Coordinates of C-alpha atoms in Angstrom, one line a residue:
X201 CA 113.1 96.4 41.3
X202 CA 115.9 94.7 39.7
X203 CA 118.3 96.6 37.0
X204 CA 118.4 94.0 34.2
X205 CA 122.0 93.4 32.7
X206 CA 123.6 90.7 31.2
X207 CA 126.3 89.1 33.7
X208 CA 127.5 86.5 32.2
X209 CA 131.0 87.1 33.0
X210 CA 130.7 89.1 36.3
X211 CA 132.8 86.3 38.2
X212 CA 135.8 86.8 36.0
X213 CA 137.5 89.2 38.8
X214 CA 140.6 89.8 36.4
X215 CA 138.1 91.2 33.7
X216 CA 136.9 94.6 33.5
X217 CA 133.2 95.0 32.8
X218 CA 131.9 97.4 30.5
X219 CA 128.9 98.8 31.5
X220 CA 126.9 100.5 29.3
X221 CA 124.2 103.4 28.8
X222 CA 122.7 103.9 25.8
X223 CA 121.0 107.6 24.1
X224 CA 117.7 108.7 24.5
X225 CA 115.4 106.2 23.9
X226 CA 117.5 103.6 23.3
X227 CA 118.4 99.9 25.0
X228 CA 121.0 97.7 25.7
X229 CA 120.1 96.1 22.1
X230 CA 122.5 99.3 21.0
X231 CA 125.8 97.7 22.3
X232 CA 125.1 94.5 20.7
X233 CA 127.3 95.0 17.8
X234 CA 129.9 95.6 20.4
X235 CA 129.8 92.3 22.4
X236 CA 131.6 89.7 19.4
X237 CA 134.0 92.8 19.0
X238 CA 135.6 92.5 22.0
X239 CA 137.6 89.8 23.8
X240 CA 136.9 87.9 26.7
X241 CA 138.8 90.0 29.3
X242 CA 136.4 92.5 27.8
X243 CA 133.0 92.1 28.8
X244 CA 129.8 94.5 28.0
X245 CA 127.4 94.9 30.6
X246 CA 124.5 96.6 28.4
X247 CA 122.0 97.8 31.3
X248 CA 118.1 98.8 30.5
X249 CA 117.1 101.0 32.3
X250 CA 113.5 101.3 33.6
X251 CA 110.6 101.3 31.3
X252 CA 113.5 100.4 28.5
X253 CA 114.3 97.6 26.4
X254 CA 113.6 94.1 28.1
X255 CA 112.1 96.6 30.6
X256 CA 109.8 98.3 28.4
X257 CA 106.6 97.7 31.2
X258 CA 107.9 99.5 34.3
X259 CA 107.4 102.5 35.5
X260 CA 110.4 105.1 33.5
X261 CA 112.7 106.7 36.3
X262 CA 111.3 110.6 36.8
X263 CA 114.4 112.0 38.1
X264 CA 117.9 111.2 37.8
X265 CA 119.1 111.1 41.4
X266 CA 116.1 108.5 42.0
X267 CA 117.7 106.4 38.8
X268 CA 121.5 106.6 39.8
X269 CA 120.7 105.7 43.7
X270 CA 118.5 102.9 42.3
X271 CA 121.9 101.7 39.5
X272 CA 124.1 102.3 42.5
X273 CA 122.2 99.4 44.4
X274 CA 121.3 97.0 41.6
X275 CA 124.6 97.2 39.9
X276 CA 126.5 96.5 43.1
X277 CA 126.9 92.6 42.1
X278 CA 128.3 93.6 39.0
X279 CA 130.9 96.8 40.1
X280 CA 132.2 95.0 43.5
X281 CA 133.7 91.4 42.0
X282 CA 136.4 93.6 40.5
X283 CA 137.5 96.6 38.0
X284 CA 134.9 97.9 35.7
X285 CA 134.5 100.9 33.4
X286 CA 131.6 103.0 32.5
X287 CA 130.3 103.8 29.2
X288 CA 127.6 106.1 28.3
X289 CA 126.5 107.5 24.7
X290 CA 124.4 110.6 24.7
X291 CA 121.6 110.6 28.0
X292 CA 123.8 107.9 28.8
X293 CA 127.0 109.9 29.3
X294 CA 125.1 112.2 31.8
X295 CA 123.9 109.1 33.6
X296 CA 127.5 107.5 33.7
X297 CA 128.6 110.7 35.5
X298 CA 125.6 110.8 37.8
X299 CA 126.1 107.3 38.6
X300 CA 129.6 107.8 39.4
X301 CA 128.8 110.8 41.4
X302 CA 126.7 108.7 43.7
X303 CA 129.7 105.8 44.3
X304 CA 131.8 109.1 45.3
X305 CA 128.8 110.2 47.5
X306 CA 128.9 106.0 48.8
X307 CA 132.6 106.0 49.2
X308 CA 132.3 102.9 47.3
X309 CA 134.5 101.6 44.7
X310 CA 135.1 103.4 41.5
X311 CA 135.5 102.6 37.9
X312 CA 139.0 102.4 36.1
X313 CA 137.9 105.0 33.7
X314 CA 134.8 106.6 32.8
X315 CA 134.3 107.3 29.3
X316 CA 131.5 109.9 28.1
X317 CA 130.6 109.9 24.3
X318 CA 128.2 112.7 22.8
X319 CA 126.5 114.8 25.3
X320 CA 127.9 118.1 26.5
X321 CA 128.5 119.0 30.3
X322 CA 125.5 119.6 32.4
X323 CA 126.2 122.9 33.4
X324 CA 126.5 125.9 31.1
X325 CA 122.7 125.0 29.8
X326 CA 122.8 125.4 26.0
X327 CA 119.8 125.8 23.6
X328 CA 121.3 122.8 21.9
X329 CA 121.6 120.6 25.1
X330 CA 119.3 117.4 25.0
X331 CA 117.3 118.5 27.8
X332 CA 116.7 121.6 25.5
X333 CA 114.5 119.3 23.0
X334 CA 112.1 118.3 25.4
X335 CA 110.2 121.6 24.4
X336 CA 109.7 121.1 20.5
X337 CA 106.4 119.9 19.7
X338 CA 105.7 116.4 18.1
X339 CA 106.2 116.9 14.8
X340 CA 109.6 118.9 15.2
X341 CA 111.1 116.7 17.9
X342 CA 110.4 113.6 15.5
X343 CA 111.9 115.6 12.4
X344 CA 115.0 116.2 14.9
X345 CA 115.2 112.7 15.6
X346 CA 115.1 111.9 12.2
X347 CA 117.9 114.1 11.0
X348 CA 120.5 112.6 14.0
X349 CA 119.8 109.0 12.6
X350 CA 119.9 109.7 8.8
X351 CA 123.6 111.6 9.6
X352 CA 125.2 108.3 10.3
X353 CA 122.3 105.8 8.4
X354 CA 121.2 104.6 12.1
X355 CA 118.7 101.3 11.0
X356 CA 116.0 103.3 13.5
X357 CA 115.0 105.9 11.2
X358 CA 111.3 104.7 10.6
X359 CA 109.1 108.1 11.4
X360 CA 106.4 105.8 12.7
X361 CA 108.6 103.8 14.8
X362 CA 110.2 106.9 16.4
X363 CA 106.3 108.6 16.7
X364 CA 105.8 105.2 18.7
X365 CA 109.1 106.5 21.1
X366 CA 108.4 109.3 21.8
X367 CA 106.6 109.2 25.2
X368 CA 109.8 107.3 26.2
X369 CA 111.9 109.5 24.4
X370 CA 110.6 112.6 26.0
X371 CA 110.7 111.1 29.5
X372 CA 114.5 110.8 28.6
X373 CA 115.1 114.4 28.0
X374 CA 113.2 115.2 31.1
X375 CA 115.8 113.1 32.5
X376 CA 118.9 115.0 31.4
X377 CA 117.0 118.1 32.8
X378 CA 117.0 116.7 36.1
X379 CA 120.4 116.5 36.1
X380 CA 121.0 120.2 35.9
X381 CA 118.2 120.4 38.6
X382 CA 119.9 118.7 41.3
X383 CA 123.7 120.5 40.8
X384 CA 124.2 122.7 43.5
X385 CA 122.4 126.2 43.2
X386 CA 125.4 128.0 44.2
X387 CA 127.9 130.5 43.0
X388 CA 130.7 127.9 42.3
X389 CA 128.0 126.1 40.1
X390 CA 129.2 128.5 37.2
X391 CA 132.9 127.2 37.3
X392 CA 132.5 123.6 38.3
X393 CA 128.9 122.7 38.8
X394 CA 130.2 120.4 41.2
X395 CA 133.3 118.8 42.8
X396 CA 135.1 117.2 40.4
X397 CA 135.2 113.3 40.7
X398 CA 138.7 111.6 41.0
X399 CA 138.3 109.3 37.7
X400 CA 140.0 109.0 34.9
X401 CA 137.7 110.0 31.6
X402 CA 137.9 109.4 28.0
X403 CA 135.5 112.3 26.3
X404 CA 134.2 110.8 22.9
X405 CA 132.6 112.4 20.1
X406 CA 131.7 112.2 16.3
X407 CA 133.0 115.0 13.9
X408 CA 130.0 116.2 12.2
X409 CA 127.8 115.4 15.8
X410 CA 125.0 118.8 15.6
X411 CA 124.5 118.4 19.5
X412 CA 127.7 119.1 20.5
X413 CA 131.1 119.6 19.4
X414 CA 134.5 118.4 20.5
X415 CA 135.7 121.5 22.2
X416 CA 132.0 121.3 23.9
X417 CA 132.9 117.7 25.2
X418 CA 136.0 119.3 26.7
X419 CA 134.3 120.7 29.0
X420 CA 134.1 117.8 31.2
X421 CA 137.7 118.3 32.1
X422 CA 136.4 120.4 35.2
X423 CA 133.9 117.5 36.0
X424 CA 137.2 115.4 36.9
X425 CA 140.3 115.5 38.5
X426 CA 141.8 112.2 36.9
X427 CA 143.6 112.0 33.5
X428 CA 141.2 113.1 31.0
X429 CA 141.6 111.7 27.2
X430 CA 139.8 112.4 24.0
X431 CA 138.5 111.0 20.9
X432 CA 136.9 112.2 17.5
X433 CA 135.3 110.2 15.0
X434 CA 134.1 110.5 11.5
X435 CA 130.4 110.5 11.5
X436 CA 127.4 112.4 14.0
X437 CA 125.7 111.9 16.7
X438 CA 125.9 108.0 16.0
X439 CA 129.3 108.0 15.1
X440 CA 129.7 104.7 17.6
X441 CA 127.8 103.0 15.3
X442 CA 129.8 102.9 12.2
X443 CA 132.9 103.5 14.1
X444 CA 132.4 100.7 16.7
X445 CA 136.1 99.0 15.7
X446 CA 137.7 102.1 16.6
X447 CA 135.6 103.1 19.4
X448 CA 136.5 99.9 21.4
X449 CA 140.3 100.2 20.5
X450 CA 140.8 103.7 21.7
X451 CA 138.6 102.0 24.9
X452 CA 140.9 99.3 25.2
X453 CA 144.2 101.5 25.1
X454 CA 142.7 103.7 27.7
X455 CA 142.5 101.2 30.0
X456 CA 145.5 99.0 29.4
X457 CA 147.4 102.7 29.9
X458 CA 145.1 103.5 33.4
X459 CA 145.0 99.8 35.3
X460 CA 149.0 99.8 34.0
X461 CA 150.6 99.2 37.8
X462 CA 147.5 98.2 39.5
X463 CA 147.6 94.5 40.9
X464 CA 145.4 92.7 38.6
X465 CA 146.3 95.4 35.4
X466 CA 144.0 94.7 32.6
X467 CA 145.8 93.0 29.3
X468 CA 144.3 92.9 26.2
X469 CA 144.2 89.6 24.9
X470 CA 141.7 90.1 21.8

């Protein structure tokens, strides 16, 4: 089964690819405001996952270690030509550090930076963690939904169009539970959940997000041992959507300041 992504640019070895995971529910149609933002040395890689998107038929993945091994594989073409970064908002952020988890486990290569926007570590649980939503009943989750988009004026704020998400939608959280399922049961599991991954991070968030805050997103500092950076935003949990200029500048600085020294260093060129 082949991970769908748009690799247009993937032979550009001097370029760093973007690849990028959207929130619950969501597609690579989310970054698509991104792509005529950025210049060419920048290129997204929006990925659907499974039963997502342009992918909307398959099967959806039941368990994140299935979904990351299975990203790890597909994505190889796009992660081996040369440097790339990961992106991931919301359930994406907890798949970005999943997936990079598993290249650890591969002792294949690694992205220049990882950069988590939105979602709070796996490990304490928290009664306002995604996965923590799976349990509200129809009616509440959709009302839930509803009040994330309307913070920010997110164009998918349609009650019937969100009804129509929610199997996929719940799958998703399911997802983000799985996570914390598959962290080592273990005393040290308290402290660091897990070793920490030598990448560099950038922790994003949005100001007025209700799922997590921005001293909550600093908890991923014990997740890695790289340089960890962060970034707040005017706006919730969509923040990235009205704030999309920024978002990508603060991106680009990040890695013009990590890839500095390395033998192809990425430049910014607009």
């Amino acid at each position: 089964m082949k991970v769908d992504v748009d690799d247009r640019d993937i032979e550009a070895r001097a370029r760093v690819r973007v690849l990028c995971f959207a929130h619950a529910g969501g597609s690579a149609a989310t970054f698509s405001i991104w792509e005529p933002m950025v210049g060419p040395r920048l290129p997204i890689v929006a990925v659907d996952l499974p039963g997502h998107g342009r992918r909307i038929r398959e099967p959806l993945p039941t368990s994140m270690a299935s979904l990351v091994d299975q990203l790890a594989t597909e994505l190889a073409h796009v992660m081996q030509p040369g440097p790339f970064a990961i992106f991931g908002h919301s359930l994406g952020g907890l798949v970005a550090y999943a997936l990079t988890r598993e290249l650890v486990r591969r002792g294949t290569r690694l992205p220049a930076i990882v950069a988590i926007s939105a979602t709070r570590p796996p490990w304490p649980p928290s009664p306002r963690s995604l996965s923590s939503l799976v349990d509200l009943d129809d009616a509440d989750l959709v009302e839930a939904l509803m009040t994330l988009n309307r913070t920010v004026g997110d164009p998918v704020t349609d009650r019937a169009l969100i009804s129509f998400m929610l199997p996929v939608i719940r799958s998703d959280l399911r997802l983000a539970g799985s996570l914390i399922d598959n962290l080592p049961a273990d005393a040290a599991m308290s402290r660091s959940a897990t070793l920490p991954l030598p990448v560099p991070t950038l922790l994003l968030s949005g100001e007025a997000d209700p799922l997590v805050t921005a001293r909550e997103m600093a908890g991923w500092r014990r997740y890695f041992t790289g340089e960890v950076s962060t970034r707040s935003y005017p706006g919730g949990h969509f923040y990235l959507l009205d704030e999309a200029p920024a978002v990508l500048a603060d991106l680009r600085a990040t890695l013009s300041a990590t890839m500095a020294g390395h033998d192809a260093p990425y430049r910014d060129d607009g």
